[in-house]
Amino acid sequence: MIQNFIYQALPARVVFGSGTVSHVKAEAERLGGRRAIVLSTPGRGERLAEDIAGHLGSLGAGVCARAAMHTPVEVTESALAAVQETGADILVAVGGGSTIGLSKALALRSDLPQIVLPTTYAGSEMTPVLGETAEGRKTTQRNPKVLPETVIYDVELTLTLPASVSATSGMNAIAHAVEALYAEDGNPVVLLMAEEGIARMARALPRIGADPSDAEARTDALYGAFLCGSVLGVTTMALHHKLAHVLGGMFDLPHAETHTALLPHSMAYNAAAAPDAMERISRAIDAPDASRGIHDLAMSLGASMALRDLGMPEEGIDAAVDEALANPYGNPRPLDASGLRALLARAWKGEAPSAC
Ligand code: NAD
């Protein structure tokens, strides 16, 4: 039976498909842009940014290839000065969550509109959430100013994403939908999108692992990422995202890989308190047990499932538990220190998930 709910959609314009990068100039003009600066990471990202600048033609105001993981404030400040020097009136970001983070941080400070072309499955493009790092601490805020005005999903931009990065990035997307399924502010529309997002992604990732150039699988994964990012944007996060943020900030662990190793354990912790969510996840991934099924999926993709292999020190477990409890996110199961310690100990060793 449908329970009472509140449905609050975020403004979004999404252009999805193959070859959609060709829309970028028209989309910039639609937003009133006359000088567009393209943001990316350095290296391969910069070459891609130059291609996008080519599509912008006379609107192109240059490339700023400075994005870095976890959106360091000092990078944002130097990029802001570079953007202002060009007189740009619109931001165009091409890349994964790191580039999109820079774009959002610039939009926060400048109010410039954003067009985002995601090349991973992290989902940041669909959320009003910005995480920034200053003096080794990552803080997260929700602000409608950072939500991109237009998102152009072009499957062709994802074909070069290596299979291993696709796997963990896809698991990161699944983590968004998992927590949306038991979010205290969920609603029936979110449930539909989250379950479909998990199903599309879970079916696509093994095919991408077998053949990273499989355009049909890439299309499913990108569509799944859109759905998973969308539900993250309209619900509040719980224990799993809290732990991922704590570990990422404290030990500088890689973002998507940390989500991947933690997810089965956060799910097992919450399973008894969120049976409907677990049932939907089981159905989406076609596995009898949701947390075990997610663990097996990640293992089958060759993901590293031990936090110790990602660089977390064992003695960091207690400090991480303290930090997670100091400023907790809402969660279906109440948080207790011994349960969290057991959860992290299993994830640290890379064991199979188990309710603790
Ligand atoms: P990323 O942007 O750092 O990209 C991962 C790697 O993949 C990089 O080396 C990048 O150069 C490479 N890459 C990206 N696209 C490629 C492509 N098509 N082909 C080849 N290589 C490619 O990582 P990410 O996981 O996408 O994003 C992580 C960041 O995003 C973190 O800082 C995280 O906090 C943030 N994030 C934010 C939100 C939000 O809602 N605010 C959501 C998810 C992630």
mmCIF file of C-alpha atoms and ligand atoms in Angstrom:
data_model
loop_
_atom_site.group_PDB
_atom_site.id
_atom_site.type_symbol
_atom_site.label_atom_id
_atom_site.label_comp_id
_atom_site.label_asym_id
_atom_site.label_seq_id
_atom_site.Cartn_x
_atom_site.Cartn_y
_atom_site.Cartn_z
ATOM 1 C CA MET A 1 0.000 0.000 0.000
ATOM 2 C CA ILE A 2 1.265 3.512 -0.803
ATOM 3 C CA GLN A 3 2.098 5.383 2.423
ATOM 4 C CA ASN A 4 1.772 9.172 2.794
ATOM 5 C CA PHE A 5 4.749 10.876 1.166
ATOM 6 C CA ILE A 6 6.258 14.176 0.073
ATOM 7 C CA TYR A 7 7.615 14.348 -3.470
ATOM 8 C CA GLN A 8 10.032 17.210 -4.164
ATOM 9 C CA ALA A 9 11.710 16.998 -7.582
ATOM 10 C CA LEU A 10 14.831 18.983 -8.414
ATOM 11 C CA PRO A 11 14.985 21.063 -11.584
ATOM 12 C CA ALA A 12 16.842 19.048 -14.205
ATOM 13 C CA ARG A 13 17.370 19.077 -17.936
ATOM 14 C CA VAL A 14 18.944 15.856 -19.172
ATOM 15 C CA VAL A 15 20.052 15.154 -22.724
ATOM 16 C CA PHE A 16 20.804 11.421 -22.973
ATOM 17 C CA GLY A 17 22.129 9.233 -25.752
ATOM 18 C CA SER A 18 24.989 8.547 -28.090
ATOM 19 C CA GLY A 19 26.670 11.446 -29.870
ATOM 20 C CA THR A 20 24.811 13.948 -27.669
ATOM 21 C CA VAL A 21 28.003 15.960 -27.154
ATOM 22 C CA SER A 22 26.998 17.653 -30.413
ATOM 23 C CA HIS A 23 24.218 19.405 -28.444
ATOM 24 C CA VAL A 24 26.635 21.285 -26.200
ATOM 25 C CA LYS A 25 26.713 24.560 -28.148
ATOM 26 C CA ALA A 26 22.916 24.733 -28.491
ATOM 27 C CA GLU A 27 22.524 23.898 -24.794
ATOM 28 C CA ALA A 28 24.986 26.653 -23.830
ATOM 29 C CA GLU A 29 23.090 29.149 -25.999
ATOM 30 C CA ARG A 30 19.820 28.012 -24.453
ATOM 31 C CA LEU A 31 21.234 29.071 -21.072
ATOM 32 C CA GLY A 32 22.250 32.451 -22.495
ATOM 33 C CA GLY A 33 25.968 31.593 -22.581
ATOM 34 C CA ARG A 34 28.275 33.584 -24.848
ATOM 35 C CA ARG A 35 31.676 32.563 -23.432
ATOM 36 C CA ALA A 36 32.024 28.969 -22.199
ATOM 37 C CA ILE A 37 35.024 27.645 -20.287
ATOM 38 C CA VAL A 38 35.557 23.879 -20.286
ATOM 39 C CA LEU A 39 36.679 22.228 -17.033
ATOM 40 C CA SER A 40 38.474 18.884 -16.751
ATOM 41 C CA THR A 41 41.235 17.003 -14.985
ATOM 42 C CA PRO A 42 44.768 17.346 -16.436
ATOM 43 C CA GLY A 43 46.183 14.836 -18.966
ATOM 44 C CA ARG A 44 43.646 12.715 -20.866
ATOM 45 C CA GLY A 45 40.831 14.885 -19.479
ATOM 46 C CA GLU A 46 42.390 17.992 -20.982
ATOM 47 C CA ARG A 47 42.395 16.464 -24.471
ATOM 48 C CA LEU A 48 38.732 15.617 -24.051
ATOM 49 C CA ALA A 49 38.064 19.183 -22.863
ATOM 50 C CA GLU A 50 39.707 20.489 -26.020
ATOM 51 C CA ASP A 51 37.361 18.321 -28.117
ATOM 52 C CA ILE A 52 34.386 19.772 -26.260
ATOM 53 C CA ALA A 53 35.756 23.292 -26.803
ATOM 54 C CA GLY A 54 35.788 22.407 -30.518
ATOM 55 C CA HIS A 55 32.063 21.580 -30.334
ATOM 56 C CA LEU A 56 31.437 24.942 -28.649
ATOM 57 C CA GLY A 57 32.970 26.737 -31.649
ATOM 58 C CA SER A 58 32.670 30.528 -31.316
ATOM 59 C CA LEU A 59 31.434 30.207 -27.696
ATOM 60 C CA GLY A 60 34.675 28.568 -26.543
ATOM 61 C CA ALA A 61 36.587 30.674 -23.983
ATOM 62 C CA GLY A 62 39.302 28.107 -23.254
ATOM 63 C CA VAL A 63 40.022 25.097 -21.075
ATOM 64 C CA CYS A 64 40.797 24.905 -17.347
ATOM 65 C CA ALA A 65 42.230 21.417 -16.675
ATOM 66 C CA ARG A 66 42.877 21.649 -12.931
ATOM 67 C CA ALA A 67 40.296 19.399 -11.288
ATOM 68 C CA ALA A 68 41.560 17.062 -8.536
ATOM 69 C CA MET A 69 39.984 14.354 -6.355
ATOM 70 C CA HIS A 70 37.978 15.548 -3.294
ATOM 71 C CA THR A 71 37.693 19.166 -4.564
ATOM 72 C CA PRO A 72 40.539 20.886 -2.665
ATOM 73 C CA VAL A 73 39.608 24.501 -1.887
ATOM 74 C CA GLU A 74 42.986 25.832 -3.058
ATOM 75 C CA VAL A 75 42.434 24.287 -6.510
ATOM 76 C CA THR A 76 38.978 25.892 -6.684
ATOM 77 C CA GLU A 77 40.383 29.288 -5.755
ATOM 78 C CA SER A 78 43.073 29.224 -8.425
ATOM 79 C CA ALA A 79 40.565 27.933 -11.016
ATOM 80 C CA LEU A 80 38.128 30.700 -10.053
ATOM 81 C CA ALA A 81 40.771 33.314 -10.818
ATOM 82 C CA ALA A 82 41.478 31.630 -14.185
ATOM 83 C CA VAL A 83 37.767 31.486 -15.046
ATOM 84 C CA GLN A 84 37.275 35.163 -14.154
ATOM 85 C CA GLU A 85 40.246 36.151 -16.319
ATOM 86 C CA THR A 86 38.581 34.588 -19.378
ATOM 87 C CA GLY A 87 35.328 36.490 -18.794
ATOM 88 C CA ALA A 88 33.425 33.191 -19.068
ATOM 89 C CA ASP A 89 29.688 33.367 -18.416
ATOM 90 C CA ILE A 90 29.021 29.595 -18.394
ATOM 91 C CA LEU A 91 30.865 26.518 -17.089
ATOM 92 C CA VAL A 92 31.069 23.310 -19.118
ATOM 93 C CA ALA A 93 32.471 20.351 -17.140
ATOM 94 C CA VAL A 94 33.583 17.100 -18.774
ATOM 95 C CA GLY A 95 34.788 14.247 -16.576
ATOM 96 C CA GLY A 96 33.997 12.243 -13.459
ATOM 97 C CA GLY A 97 33.012 13.344 -9.983
ATOM 98 C CA SER A 98 36.294 15.201 -9.469
ATOM 99 C CA THR A 99 35.711 17.541 -12.413
ATOM 100 C CA ILE A 100 32.035 17.951 -11.561
ATOM 101 C CA GLY A 101 33.069 18.811 -7.982
ATOM 102 C CA LEU A 102 35.259 21.639 -9.300
ATOM 103 C CA SER A 103 32.415 22.902 -11.479
ATOM 104 C CA LYS A 104 30.006 22.903 -8.540
ATOM 105 C CA ALA A 105 32.520 24.666 -6.285
ATOM 106 C CA LEU A 106 32.981 27.349 -8.957
ATOM 107 C CA ALA A 107 29.205 27.710 -9.424
ATOM 108 C CA LEU A 108 28.826 28.149 -5.669
ATOM 109 C CA ARG A 109 31.268 31.054 -5.705
ATOM 110 C CA SER A 110 30.329 32.664 -9.028
ATOM 111 C CA ASP A 111 26.662 31.784 -9.682
ATOM 112 C CA LEU A 112 27.647 30.794 -13.245
ATOM 113 C CA PRO A 113 25.339 28.226 -14.902
ATOM 114 C CA GLN A 114 26.745 24.740 -15.528
ATOM 115 C CA ILE A 115 26.517 22.189 -18.316
ATOM 116 C CA VAL A 116 27.970 18.862 -17.203
ATOM 117 C CA LEU A 117 29.069 15.927 -19.383
ATOM 118 C CA PRO A 118 29.739 12.980 -17.005
ATOM 119 C CA THR A 119 32.277 10.345 -18.022
ATOM 120 C CA THR A 120 31.960 8.050 -14.971
ATOM 121 C CA TYR A 121 28.988 6.638 -13.048
ATOM 122 C CA ALA A 122 29.513 8.609 -9.787
ATOM 123 C CA GLY A 123 26.256 10.552 -10.188
ATOM 124 C CA SER A 124 27.329 13.934 -8.803
ATOM 125 C CA GLU A 125 25.820 15.729 -11.816
ATOM 126 C CA MET A 126 22.273 15.031 -10.560
ATOM 127 C CA THR A 127 22.769 16.257 -6.990
ATOM 128 C CA PRO A 128 22.864 19.604 -5.169
ATOM 129 C CA VAL A 129 25.625 18.144 -2.963
ATOM 130 C CA LEU A 130 29.172 19.460 -2.847
ATOM 131 C CA GLY A 131 32.037 17.941 -0.859
ATOM 132 C CA GLU A 132 35.140 20.111 -0.470
ATOM 133 C CA THR A 133 38.480 19.491 1.229
ATOM 134 C CA ALA A 134 40.347 22.080 3.240
ATOM 135 C CA GLU A 135 43.287 21.352 5.554
ATOM 136 C CA GLY A 136 42.770 17.578 5.225
ATOM 137 C CA ARG A 137 39.074 17.654 6.189
ATOM 138 C CA LYS A 138 36.223 16.985 3.778
ATOM 139 C CA THR A 139 32.957 18.774 4.455
ATOM 140 C CA THR A 140 29.747 18.251 2.536
ATOM 141 C CA GLN A 141 26.974 20.743 1.903
ATOM 142 C CA ARG A 142 23.664 20.683 0.059
ATOM 143 C CA ASN A 143 22.974 23.886 -1.861
ATOM 144 C CA PRO A 144 20.654 24.354 -4.860
ATOM 145 C CA LYS A 145 23.249 26.770 -6.333
ATOM 146 C CA VAL A 146 25.559 23.849 -7.185
ATOM 147 C CA LEU A 147 22.983 21.748 -9.075
ATOM 148 C CA PRO A 148 23.941 21.779 -12.790
ATOM 149 C CA GLU A 149 21.382 23.424 -15.086
ATOM 150 C CA THR A 150 21.927 20.890 -17.888
ATOM 151 C CA VAL A 151 23.416 17.397 -17.963
ATOM 152 C CA ILE A 152 24.493 15.886 -21.271
ATOM 153 C CA TYR A 153 25.007 12.136 -20.980
ATOM 154 C CA ASP A 154 26.910 10.880 -24.007
ATOM 155 C CA VAL A 155 27.544 7.130 -23.934
ATOM 156 C CA GLU A 156 30.502 7.589 -26.283
ATOM 157 C CA LEU A 157 32.375 9.594 -23.636
ATOM 158 C CA THR A 158 32.259 6.561 -21.316
ATOM 159 C CA LEU A 159 33.682 3.992 -23.744
ATOM 160 C CA THR A 160 37.256 4.738 -22.644
ATOM 161 C CA LEU A 161 36.555 4.306 -18.931
ATOM 162 C CA PRO A 162 38.691 1.276 -17.975
ATOM 163 C CA ALA A 163 36.773 -1.857 -16.904
ATOM 164 C CA SER A 164 38.190 -1.708 -13.359
ATOM 165 C CA VAL A 165 37.185 1.959 -12.900
ATOM 166 C CA SER A 166 33.789 1.242 -14.468
ATOM 167 C CA ALA A 167 33.259 -1.529 -11.901
ATOM 168 C CA THR A 168 33.916 0.576 -8.802
ATOM 169 C CA SER A 169 32.238 3.663 -10.250
ATOM 170 C CA GLY A 170 29.169 1.531 -11.003
ATOM 171 C CA MET A 171 29.190 0.127 -7.455
ATOM 172 C CA ASN A 172 29.386 3.741 -6.194
ATOM 173 C CA ALA A 173 26.196 4.461 -8.174
ATOM 174 C CA ILE A 174 24.511 1.365 -6.746
ATOM 175 C CA ALA A 175 25.413 2.577 -3.233
ATOM 176 C CA HIS A 176 23.438 5.795 -3.869
ATOM 177 C CA ALA A 177 20.343 3.828 -4.841
ATOM 178 C CA VAL A 178 20.726 1.369 -1.942
ATOM 179 C CA GLU A 179 20.604 4.195 0.586
ATOM 180 C CA ALA A 180 17.740 5.921 -1.251
ATOM 181 C CA LEU A 181 15.713 2.711 -0.834
ATOM 182 C CA TYR A 182 15.768 3.093 2.954
ATOM 183 C CA ALA A 183 16.044 6.884 3.182
ATOM 184 C CA GLU A 184 13.708 8.457 5.733
ATOM 185 C CA ASP A 185 12.599 10.971 3.063
ATOM 186 C CA GLY A 186 12.060 8.460 0.246
ATOM 187 C CA ASN A 187 8.839 8.142 -1.736
ATOM 188 C CA PRO A 188 7.347 5.681 -4.255
ATOM 189 C CA VAL A 189 8.922 7.489 -7.230
ATOM 190 C CA VAL A 190 12.365 7.267 -5.633
ATOM 191 C CA LEU A 191 11.818 3.546 -4.988
ATOM 192 C CA LEU A 192 11.031 2.929 -8.659
ATOM 193 C CA MET A 193 14.054 4.850 -9.879
ATOM 194 C CA ALA A 194 16.419 3.328 -7.320
ATOM 195 C CA GLU A 195 15.435 -0.263 -8.022
ATOM 196 C CA GLU A 196 15.640 0.243 -11.775
ATOM 197 C CA GLY A 197 18.992 2.031 -11.397
ATOM 198 C CA ILE A 198 20.460 -0.896 -9.441
ATOM 199 C CA ALA A 199 19.061 -3.444 -11.897
ATOM 200 C CA ARG A 200 20.426 -1.643 -14.979
ATOM 201 C CA MET A 201 23.836 -1.145 -13.416
ATOM 202 C CA ALA A 202 24.116 -4.682 -12.001
ATOM 203 C CA ARG A 203 23.256 -6.197 -15.376
ATOM 204 C CA ALA A 204 25.588 -3.864 -17.292
ATOM 205 C CA LEU A 205 28.779 -4.125 -15.221
ATOM 206 C CA PRO A 206 29.635 -7.789 -15.981
ATOM 207 C CA ARG A 207 29.079 -7.091 -19.691
ATOM 208 C CA ILE A 208 31.370 -4.054 -19.523
ATOM 209 C CA GLY A 209 33.947 -6.199 -17.701
ATOM 210 C CA ALA A 210 33.846 -8.681 -20.580
ATOM 211 C CA ASP A 211 33.921 -5.981 -23.270
ATOM 212 C CA PRO A 212 34.431 -2.328 -22.269
ATOM 213 C CA SER A 213 33.391 -1.227 -25.770
ATOM 214 C CA ASP A 214 29.932 -2.874 -25.519
ATOM 215 C CA ALA A 215 27.812 0.176 -26.389
ATOM 216 C CA GLU A 216 24.547 -1.392 -25.246
ATOM 217 C CA ALA A 217 25.969 -2.258 -21.819
ATOM 218 C CA ARG A 218 27.511 1.221 -21.582
ATOM 219 C CA THR A 219 24.107 2.744 -22.358
ATOM 220 C CA ASP A 220 22.445 0.704 -19.598
ATOM 221 C CA ALA A 221 25.187 1.648 -17.123
ATOM 222 C CA LEU A 222 24.956 5.355 -17.918
ATOM 223 C CA TYR A 223 21.167 5.280 -17.681
ATOM 224 C CA GLY A 224 21.539 3.423 -14.351
ATOM 225 C CA ALA A 225 23.997 6.065 -13.174
ATOM 226 C CA PHE A 226 21.521 8.807 -14.077
ATOM 227 C CA LEU A 227 18.796 7.090 -12.015
ATOM 228 C CA CYS A 228 21.103 6.374 -9.068
ATOM 229 C CA GLY A 229 22.461 9.952 -9.057
ATOM 230 C CA SER A 230 18.934 11.327 -9.293
ATOM 231 C CA VAL A 231 17.755 9.495 -6.182
ATOM 232 C CA LEU A 232 20.874 10.527 -4.273
ATOM 233 C CA GLY A 233 19.979 14.127 -5.149
ATOM 234 C CA VAL A 234 16.538 13.990 -3.531
ATOM 235 C CA THR A 235 17.093 11.832 -0.439
ATOM 236 C CA THR A 236 19.269 12.035 2.638
ATOM 237 C CA MET A 237 22.231 9.722 2.937
ATOM 238 C CA ALA A 238 22.682 7.188 5.761
ATOM 239 C CA LEU A 239 25.397 5.095 7.417
ATOM 240 C CA HIS A 240 27.041 3.846 4.252
ATOM 241 C CA HIS A 241 27.759 7.302 2.823
ATOM 242 C CA LYS A 242 28.763 8.535 6.274
ATOM 243 C CA LEU A 243 31.387 5.795 6.597
ATOM 244 C CA ALA A 244 32.655 6.366 3.045
ATOM 245 C CA HIS A 245 33.044 10.102 3.740
ATOM 246 C CA VAL A 246 34.757 9.478 7.082
ATOM 247 C CA LEU A 247 37.249 6.978 5.640
ATOM 248 C CA GLY A 248 37.909 9.050 2.520
ATOM 249 C CA GLY A 249 38.602 12.147 4.609
ATOM 250 C CA MET A 250 40.637 10.504 7.399
ATOM 251 C CA PHE A 251 42.821 8.187 5.333
ATOM 252 C CA ASP A 252 42.651 9.738 1.860
ATOM 253 C CA LEU A 253 41.190 6.527 0.446
ATOM 254 C CA PRO A 254 40.035 6.384 -3.195
ATOM 255 C CA HIS A 255 36.343 7.317 -3.399
ATOM 256 C CA ALA A 256 34.637 4.700 -5.589
ATOM 257 C CA GLU A 257 36.828 1.826 -4.369
ATOM 258 C CA THR A 258 36.005 2.656 -0.741
ATOM 259 C CA HIS A 259 32.270 2.680 -1.504
ATOM 260 C CA THR A 260 32.653 -0.701 -3.202
ATOM 261 C CA ALA A 261 34.473 -2.386 -0.315
ATOM 262 C CA LEU A 262 32.115 -0.947 2.318
ATOM 263 C CA LEU A 263 28.727 -1.376 0.650
ATOM 264 C CA PRO A 264 28.001 -5.066 1.400
ATOM 265 C CA HIS A 265 28.880 -4.476 5.061
ATOM 266 C CA SER A 266 26.764 -1.334 5.501
ATOM 267 C CA MET A 267 23.902 -3.240 3.869
ATOM 268 C CA ALA A 268 24.326 -6.222 6.182
ATOM 269 C CA TYR A 269 24.327 -3.854 9.180
ATOM 270 C CA ASN A 270 21.003 -2.357 8.048
ATOM 271 C CA ALA A 271 19.380 -5.460 6.542
ATOM 272 C CA ALA A 272 17.080 -6.407 9.442
ATOM 273 C CA ALA A 273 15.950 -2.788 9.857
ATOM 274 C CA ALA A 274 15.214 -2.268 6.145
ATOM 275 C CA PRO A 275 13.596 -5.492 4.848
ATOM 276 C CA ASP A 276 11.648 -3.814 2.011
ATOM 277 C CA ALA A 277 14.805 -2.196 0.656
ATOM 278 C CA MET A 278 16.644 -5.535 0.811
ATOM 279 C CA GLU A 279 13.813 -7.243 -1.044
ATOM 280 C CA ARG A 280 13.989 -4.656 -3.839
ATOM 281 C CA ILE A 281 17.781 -4.985 -4.063
ATOM 282 C CA SER A 282 17.570 -8.802 -4.187
ATOM 283 C CA ARG A 283 15.051 -8.518 -7.001
ATOM 284 C CA ALA A 284 17.179 -5.966 -8.868
ATOM 285 C CA ILE A 285 20.336 -8.057 -8.737
ATOM 286 C CA ASP A 286 18.570 -11.419 -8.905
ATOM 287 C CA ALA A 287 20.191 -12.795 -5.747
ATOM 288 C CA PRO A 288 18.551 -14.415 -2.706
ATOM 289 C CA ASP A 289 20.443 -12.245 -0.190
ATOM 290 C CA ALA A 290 20.976 -8.550 -0.970
ATOM 291 C CA SER A 291 24.268 -7.848 0.839
ATOM 292 C CA ARG A 292 25.798 -11.177 -0.164
ATOM 293 C CA GLY A 293 24.669 -10.606 -3.750
ATOM 294 C CA ILE A 294 26.258 -7.135 -3.864
ATOM 295 C CA HIS A 295 29.468 -8.585 -2.410
ATOM 296 C CA ASP A 296 29.504 -11.375 -5.008
ATOM 297 C CA LEU A 297 28.827 -8.911 -7.827
ATOM 298 C CA ALA A 298 31.753 -6.697 -6.803
ATOM 299 C CA MET A 299 34.036 -9.736 -6.378
ATOM 300 C CA SER A 300 33.058 -11.045 -9.807
ATOM 301 C CA LEU A 301 34.099 -7.686 -11.283
ATOM 302 C CA GLY A 302 37.535 -8.048 -9.719
ATOM 303 C CA ALA A 303 37.100 -5.164 -7.254
ATOM 304 C CA SER A 304 39.350 -4.999 -4.230
ATOM 305 C CA MET A 305 37.109 -5.787 -1.260
ATOM 306 C CA ALA A 306 39.531 -5.138 1.635
ATOM 307 C CA LEU A 307 39.932 -1.628 3.045
ATOM 308 C CA ARG A 308 43.450 -2.613 4.107
ATOM 309 C CA ASP A 309 44.359 -3.013 0.426
ATOM 310 C CA LEU A 310 43.068 0.517 -0.245
ATOM 311 C CA GLY A 311 45.456 1.996 2.326
ATOM 312 C CA MET A 312 43.436 2.082 5.555
ATOM 313 C CA PRO A 313 45.488 1.310 8.680
ATOM 314 C CA GLU A 314 43.927 -1.263 11.054
ATOM 315 C CA GLU A 315 44.391 1.075 14.016
ATOM 316 C CA GLY A 316 42.208 3.590 12.155
ATOM 317 C CA ILE A 317 39.068 1.514 12.796
ATOM 318 C CA ASP A 318 38.397 2.926 16.279
ATOM 319 C CA ALA A 319 39.039 6.515 15.189
ATOM 320 C CA ALA A 320 36.688 6.067 12.213
ATOM 321 C CA VAL A 321 33.950 4.694 14.478
ATOM 322 C CA ASP A 322 34.324 7.689 16.818
ATOM 323 C CA GLU A 323 34.162 10.113 13.890
ATOM 324 C CA ALA A 324 31.094 8.375 12.384
ATOM 325 C CA LEU A 325 29.301 8.535 15.733
ATOM 326 C CA ALA A 326 30.306 12.137 16.452
ATOM 327 C CA ASN A 327 28.088 13.603 13.737
ATOM 328 C CA PRO A 328 25.952 10.744 12.403
ATOM 329 C CA TYR A 329 23.563 10.736 9.428
ATOM 330 C CA GLY A 330 20.083 9.270 10.002
ATOM 331 C CA ASN A 331 20.001 5.478 9.594
ATOM 332 C CA PRO A 332 17.354 2.740 9.668
ATOM 333 C CA ARG A 333 19.202 0.824 12.391
ATOM 334 C CA PRO A 334 20.458 2.829 15.375
ATOM 335 C CA LEU A 335 24.229 3.182 15.400
ATOM 336 C CA ASP A 336 26.249 1.441 18.068
ATOM 337 C CA ALA A 337 30.002 1.489 18.455
ATOM 338 C CA SER A 338 30.531 -2.255 18.731
ATOM 339 C CA GLY A 339 28.397 -2.972 15.656
ATOM 340 C CA LEU A 340 30.261 -0.361 13.616
ATOM 341 C CA ARG A 341 33.613 -1.685 14.809
ATOM 342 C CA ALA A 342 32.656 -5.205 13.701
ATOM 343 C CA LEU A 343 31.416 -3.857 10.353
ATOM 344 C CA LEU A 344 34.668 -2.006 9.687
ATOM 345 C CA ALA A 345 36.807 -4.922 10.877
ATOM 346 C CA ARG A 346 35.155 -7.223 8.323
ATOM 347 C CA ALA A 347 35.454 -4.628 5.551
ATOM 348 C CA TRP A 348 39.075 -3.992 6.490
ATOM 349 C CA LYS A 349 39.920 -7.676 6.052
ATOM 350 C CA GLY A 350 37.687 -8.057 2.987
ATOM 351 C CA GLU A 351 35.510 -10.770 4.537
ATOM 352 C CA ALA A 352 32.019 -11.638 3.341
ATOM 353 C CA PRO A 353 29.270 -9.458 4.869
ATOM 354 C CA SER A 354 27.464 -10.583 8.002
ATOM 355 C CA ALA A 355 24.971 -8.879 10.320
ATOM 356 C CA CYS A 356 26.952 -7.595 13.327
HETATM 357 P P1 NAD B 1 37.186 10.829 -10.816
HETATM 358 O O1 NAD B 1 36.391 11.941 -11.366
HETATM 359 O O2 NAD B 1 38.362 11.177 -9.983
HETATM 360 O O3 NAD B 1 37.578 9.857 -12.002
HETATM 361 C C1 NAD B 1 38.225 8.610 -11.711
HETATM 362 C C2 NAD B 1 39.345 8.353 -12.729
HETATM 363 O O4 NAD B 1 38.775 8.037 -13.975
HETATM 364 C C3 NAD B 1 40.256 9.554 -12.966
HETATM 365 O O5 NAD B 1 41.572 9.089 -13.064
HETATM 366 C C4 NAD B 1 39.754 10.099 -14.305
HETATM 367 O O6 NAD B 1 40.761 10.789 -15.007
HETATM 368 C C5 NAD B 1 39.364 8.824 -15.012
HETATM 369 N N1 NAD B 1 38.310 8.963 -16.019
HETATM 370 C C6 NAD B 1 37.133 9.594 -15.882
HETATM 371 N N2 NAD B 1 36.388 9.433 -16.981
HETATM 372 C C7 NAD B 1 37.122 8.691 -17.855
HETATM 373 C C8 NAD B 1 36.873 8.153 -19.148
HETATM 374 N N3 NAD B 1 35.691 8.300 -19.763
HETATM 375 N N4 NAD B 1 37.861 7.433 -19.738
HETATM 376 C C9 NAD B 1 39.034 7.205 -19.098
HETATM 377 N N5 NAD B 1 39.307 7.660 -17.865
HETATM 378 C C10 NAD B 1 38.359 8.390 -17.236
HETATM 379 O O7 NAD B 1 36.305 9.861 -9.879
HETATM 380 P P2 NAD B 1 34.758 9.681 -9.632
HETATM 381 O O8 NAD B 1 34.645 8.405 -8.886
HETATM 382 O O9 NAD B 1 33.958 9.862 -10.857
HETATM 383 O O10 NAD B 1 34.406 10.880 -8.673
HETATM 384 C C11 NAD B 1 34.901 10.931 -7.347
HETATM 385 C C12 NAD B 1 34.648 12.299 -6.755
HETATM 386 O O11 NAD B 1 33.284 12.668 -6.954
HETATM 387 C C13 NAD B 1 34.891 12.329 -5.257
HETATM 388 O O12 NAD B 1 35.535 13.535 -4.909
HETATM 389 C C14 NAD B 1 33.488 12.277 -4.677
HETATM 390 O O13 NAD B 1 33.391 12.863 -3.402
HETATM 391 C C15 NAD B 1 32.695 13.023 -5.708
HETATM 392 N N6 NAD B 1 31.262 12.637 -5.757
HETATM 393 C C16 NAD B 1 30.363 13.586 -5.438
HETATM 394 C C17 NAD B 1 29.014 13.303 -5.466
HETATM 395 C C18 NAD B 1 28.032 14.385 -5.129
HETATM 396 O O14 NAD B 1 26.831 14.200 -5.250
HETATM 397 N N7 NAD B 1 28.504 15.539 -4.706
HETATM 398 C C19 NAD B 1 28.567 12.031 -5.853
HETATM 399 C C20 NAD B 1 29.526 11.064 -6.190
HETATM 400 C C21 NAD B 1 30.886 11.381 -6.146
#
